[in-house]
mmCIF file of C-alpha atoms in Angstrom:
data_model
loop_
_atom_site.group_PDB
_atom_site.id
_atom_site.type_symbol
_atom_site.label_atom_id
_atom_site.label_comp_id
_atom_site.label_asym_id
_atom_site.label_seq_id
_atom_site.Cartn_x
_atom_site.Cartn_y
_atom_site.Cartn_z
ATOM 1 C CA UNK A 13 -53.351 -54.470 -75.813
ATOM 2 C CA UNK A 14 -53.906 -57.626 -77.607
ATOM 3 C CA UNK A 15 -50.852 -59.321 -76.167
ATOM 4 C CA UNK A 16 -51.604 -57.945 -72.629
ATOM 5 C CA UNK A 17 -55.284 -59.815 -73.027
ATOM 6 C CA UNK A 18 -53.467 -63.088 -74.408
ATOM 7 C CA UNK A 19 -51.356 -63.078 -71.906
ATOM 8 C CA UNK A 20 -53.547 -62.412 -69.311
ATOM 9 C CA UNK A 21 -56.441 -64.733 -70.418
ATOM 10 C CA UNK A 22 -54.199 -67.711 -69.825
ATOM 11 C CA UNK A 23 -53.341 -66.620 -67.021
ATOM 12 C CA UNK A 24 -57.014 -66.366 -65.529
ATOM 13 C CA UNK A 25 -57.531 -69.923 -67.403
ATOM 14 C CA UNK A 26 -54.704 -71.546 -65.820
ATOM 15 C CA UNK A 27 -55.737 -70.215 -62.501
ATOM 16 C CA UNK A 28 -59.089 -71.748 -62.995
ATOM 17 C CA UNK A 29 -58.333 -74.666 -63.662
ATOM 18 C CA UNK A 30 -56.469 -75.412 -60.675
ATOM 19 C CA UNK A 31 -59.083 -73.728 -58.317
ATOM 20 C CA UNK A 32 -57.249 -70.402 -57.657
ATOM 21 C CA UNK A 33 -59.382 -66.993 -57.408
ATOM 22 C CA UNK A 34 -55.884 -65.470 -58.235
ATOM 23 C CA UNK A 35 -53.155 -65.797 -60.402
ATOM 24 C CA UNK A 36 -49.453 -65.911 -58.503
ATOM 25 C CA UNK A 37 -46.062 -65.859 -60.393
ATOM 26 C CA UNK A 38 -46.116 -69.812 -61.494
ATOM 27 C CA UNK A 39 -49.791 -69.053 -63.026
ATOM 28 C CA UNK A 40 -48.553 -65.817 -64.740
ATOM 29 C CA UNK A 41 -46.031 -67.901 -66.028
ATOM 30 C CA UNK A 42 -47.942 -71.291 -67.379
ATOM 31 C CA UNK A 43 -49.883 -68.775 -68.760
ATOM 32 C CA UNK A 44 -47.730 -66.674 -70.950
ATOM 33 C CA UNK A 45 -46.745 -70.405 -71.857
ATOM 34 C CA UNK A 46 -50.080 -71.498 -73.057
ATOM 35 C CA UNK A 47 -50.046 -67.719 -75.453
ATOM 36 C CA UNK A 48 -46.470 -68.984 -76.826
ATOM 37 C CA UNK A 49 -47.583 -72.646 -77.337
ATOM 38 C CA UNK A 50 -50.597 -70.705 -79.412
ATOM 39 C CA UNK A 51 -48.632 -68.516 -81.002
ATOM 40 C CA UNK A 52 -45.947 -71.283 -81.950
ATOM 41 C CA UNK A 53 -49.063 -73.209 -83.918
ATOM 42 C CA UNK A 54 -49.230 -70.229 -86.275
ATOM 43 C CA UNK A 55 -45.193 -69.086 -86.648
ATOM 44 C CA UNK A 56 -43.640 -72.133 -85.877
ATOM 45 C CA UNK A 57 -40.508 -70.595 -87.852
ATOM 46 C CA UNK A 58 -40.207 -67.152 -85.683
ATOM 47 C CA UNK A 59 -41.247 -69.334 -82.392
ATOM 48 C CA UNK A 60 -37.800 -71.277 -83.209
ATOM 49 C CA UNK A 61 -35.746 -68.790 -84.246
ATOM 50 C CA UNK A 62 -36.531 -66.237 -81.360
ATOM 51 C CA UNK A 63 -35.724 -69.613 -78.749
ATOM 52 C CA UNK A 64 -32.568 -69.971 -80.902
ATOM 53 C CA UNK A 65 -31.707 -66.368 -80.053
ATOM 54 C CA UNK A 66 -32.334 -66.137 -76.795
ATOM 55 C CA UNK A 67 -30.142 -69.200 -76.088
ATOM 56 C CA UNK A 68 -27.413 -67.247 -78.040
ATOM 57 C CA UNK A 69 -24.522 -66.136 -75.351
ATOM 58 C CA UNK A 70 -23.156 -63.355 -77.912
ATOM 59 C CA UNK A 71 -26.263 -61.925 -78.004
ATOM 60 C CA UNK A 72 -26.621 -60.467 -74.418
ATOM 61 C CA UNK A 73 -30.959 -60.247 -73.370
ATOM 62 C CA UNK A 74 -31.334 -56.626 -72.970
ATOM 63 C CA UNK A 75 -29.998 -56.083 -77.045
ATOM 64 C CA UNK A 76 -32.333 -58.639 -77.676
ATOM 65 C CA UNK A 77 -35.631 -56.801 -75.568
ATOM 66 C CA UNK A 78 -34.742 -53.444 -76.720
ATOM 67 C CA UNK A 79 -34.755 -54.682 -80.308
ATOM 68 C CA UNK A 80 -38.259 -56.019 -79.928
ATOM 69 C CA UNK A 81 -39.484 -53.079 -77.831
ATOM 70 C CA UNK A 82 -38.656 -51.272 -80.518
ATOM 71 C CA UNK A 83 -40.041 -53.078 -83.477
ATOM 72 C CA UNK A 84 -42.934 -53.384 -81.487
ATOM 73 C CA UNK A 85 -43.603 -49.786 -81.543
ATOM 74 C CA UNK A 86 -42.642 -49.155 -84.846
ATOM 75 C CA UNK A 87 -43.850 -50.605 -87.927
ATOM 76 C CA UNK A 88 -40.834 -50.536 -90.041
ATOM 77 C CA UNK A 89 -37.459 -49.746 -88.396
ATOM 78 C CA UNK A 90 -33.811 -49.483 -89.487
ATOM 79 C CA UNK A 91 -30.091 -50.467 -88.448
ATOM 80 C CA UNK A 92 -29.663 -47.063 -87.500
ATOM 81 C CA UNK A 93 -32.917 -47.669 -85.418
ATOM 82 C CA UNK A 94 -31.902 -50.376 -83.727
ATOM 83 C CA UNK A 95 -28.316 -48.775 -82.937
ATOM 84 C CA UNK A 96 -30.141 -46.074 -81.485
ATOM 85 C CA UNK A 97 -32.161 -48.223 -79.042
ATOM 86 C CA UNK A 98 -28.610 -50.049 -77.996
ATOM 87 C CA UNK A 99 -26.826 -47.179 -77.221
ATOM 88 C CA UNK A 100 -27.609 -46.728 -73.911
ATOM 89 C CA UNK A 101 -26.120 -50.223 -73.114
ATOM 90 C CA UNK A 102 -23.004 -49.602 -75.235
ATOM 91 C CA UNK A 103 -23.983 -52.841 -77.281
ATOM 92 C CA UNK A 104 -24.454 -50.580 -80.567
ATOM 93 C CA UNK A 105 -22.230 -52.601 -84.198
ATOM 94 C CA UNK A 106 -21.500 -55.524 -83.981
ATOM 95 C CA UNK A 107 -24.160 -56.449 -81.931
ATOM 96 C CA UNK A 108 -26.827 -54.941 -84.150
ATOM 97 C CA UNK A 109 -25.438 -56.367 -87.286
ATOM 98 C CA UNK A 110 -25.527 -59.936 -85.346
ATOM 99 C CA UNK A 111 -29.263 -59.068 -84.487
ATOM 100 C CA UNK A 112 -30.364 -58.125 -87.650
ATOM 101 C CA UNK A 113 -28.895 -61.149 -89.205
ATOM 102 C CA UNK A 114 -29.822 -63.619 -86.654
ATOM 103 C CA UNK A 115 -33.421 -62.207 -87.165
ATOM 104 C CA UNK A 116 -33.164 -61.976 -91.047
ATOM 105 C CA UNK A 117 -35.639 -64.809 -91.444
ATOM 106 C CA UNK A 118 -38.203 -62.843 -89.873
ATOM 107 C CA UNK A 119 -37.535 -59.587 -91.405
ATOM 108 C CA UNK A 120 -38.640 -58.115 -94.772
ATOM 109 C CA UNK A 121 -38.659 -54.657 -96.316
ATOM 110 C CA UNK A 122 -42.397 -52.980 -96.534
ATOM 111 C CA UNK A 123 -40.830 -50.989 -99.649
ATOM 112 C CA UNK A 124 -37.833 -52.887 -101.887
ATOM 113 C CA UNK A 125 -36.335 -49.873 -102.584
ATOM 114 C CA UNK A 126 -35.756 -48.584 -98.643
ATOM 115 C CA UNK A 127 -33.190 -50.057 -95.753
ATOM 116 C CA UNK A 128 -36.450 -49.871 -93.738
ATOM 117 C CA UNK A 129 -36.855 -53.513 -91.779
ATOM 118 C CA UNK A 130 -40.282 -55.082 -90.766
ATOM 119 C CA UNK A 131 -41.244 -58.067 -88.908
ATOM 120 C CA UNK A 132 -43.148 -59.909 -91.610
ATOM 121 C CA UNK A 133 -45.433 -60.954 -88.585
ATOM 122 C CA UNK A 134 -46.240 -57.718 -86.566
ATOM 123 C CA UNK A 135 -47.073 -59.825 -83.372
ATOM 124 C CA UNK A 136 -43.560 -61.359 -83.449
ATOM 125 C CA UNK A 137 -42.182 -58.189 -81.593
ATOM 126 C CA UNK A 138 -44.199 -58.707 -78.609
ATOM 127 C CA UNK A 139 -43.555 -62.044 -78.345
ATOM 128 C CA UNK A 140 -40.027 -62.086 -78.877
ATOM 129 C CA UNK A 141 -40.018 -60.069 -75.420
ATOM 130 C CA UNK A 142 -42.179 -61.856 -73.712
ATOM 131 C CA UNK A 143 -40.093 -64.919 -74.537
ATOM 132 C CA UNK A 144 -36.968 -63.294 -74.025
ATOM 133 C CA UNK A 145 -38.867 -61.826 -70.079
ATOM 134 C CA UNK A 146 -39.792 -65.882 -69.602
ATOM 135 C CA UNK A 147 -36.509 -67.133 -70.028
ATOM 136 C CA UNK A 148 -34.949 -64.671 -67.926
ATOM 137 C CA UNK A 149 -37.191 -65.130 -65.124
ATOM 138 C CA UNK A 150 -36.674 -69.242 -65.092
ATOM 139 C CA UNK A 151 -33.377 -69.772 -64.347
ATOM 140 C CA UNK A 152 -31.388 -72.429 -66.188
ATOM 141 C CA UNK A 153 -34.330 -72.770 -68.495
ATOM 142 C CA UNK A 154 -33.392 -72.086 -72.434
ATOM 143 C CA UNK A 155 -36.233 -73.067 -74.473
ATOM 144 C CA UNK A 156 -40.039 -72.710 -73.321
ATOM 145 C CA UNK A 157 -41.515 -75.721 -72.022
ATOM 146 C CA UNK A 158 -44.989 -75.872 -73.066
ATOM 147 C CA UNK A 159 -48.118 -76.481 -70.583
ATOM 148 C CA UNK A 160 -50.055 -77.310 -73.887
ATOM 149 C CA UNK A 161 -53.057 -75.592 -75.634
ATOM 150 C CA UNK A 162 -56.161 -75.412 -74.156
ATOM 151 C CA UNK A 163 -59.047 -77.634 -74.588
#
């Protein structure tokens, strides 16, 4: 829920200020922009490694969203895990091993002695989809352009 009322709040924001009683796909979008310009002021380092990743061709955008729906609904999570959740695209090996180690920066272990993975920040998840949904929805578009914070 907290990234739903993020999201949304910018949204609402953006519509008001340009006069709008309601919020149409371009406001939706300048808002999840505002959240990820936020977000990006406190994890600078995930904020550029998820862009990096979702400009990756090898690394096809549903692997990438079912990786972080799943992280997002799990606390810790393991390569098995996320071959699981790619299975159903036929994307499971080589393109798990390339997620996991594109996203080892982000990663830790919650127990040193386990194969268990965990976002070190447990908001990452959901924002690795929603940037992964934004860049997908603006076409030609492979890093977020930023409306700016608000005042």
């Amino acid at each position: 829920p907290y990234h739903m009322r993020l999201f949304s709040l910018h949204t609402c924001l953006h519509a008001i200020e340009h006069d709008r009683r309601d919020a149409d796909e371009t406001g939706v979008l300048a808002g999840l922009n505002r959240a990820l310009a936020l977000w990006r002021g406190t994890n600078a380092r995930d904020h550029g490694l998820f862009e990096d990743l979702i400009a990756r061709p090898d690394l096809p955008a549903p692997a990438i969203e079912a990786v972080a729906r799943l992280a997002a609904t799990r606390l810790e999570f393991t390569v098995d895990d996320i071959n699981d959740a790619l299975r159903p695209m036929d994307a499971q090996g080589a393109i798990a091993q390339a997620l996991v180690a594109a996203l080892a920066p982000a990663l830790g272990r919650l127990h040193a002695d386990t194969m268990c993975l965990a976002f070190e920040d447990v908001l990452a998840p959901q924002f690795l989809l929603a940037m992964s949904a934004n860049a997908r929805l603006v076409p030609g578009r492979d890093t977020l352009i930023s409306e700016g914070t608000p005042r």
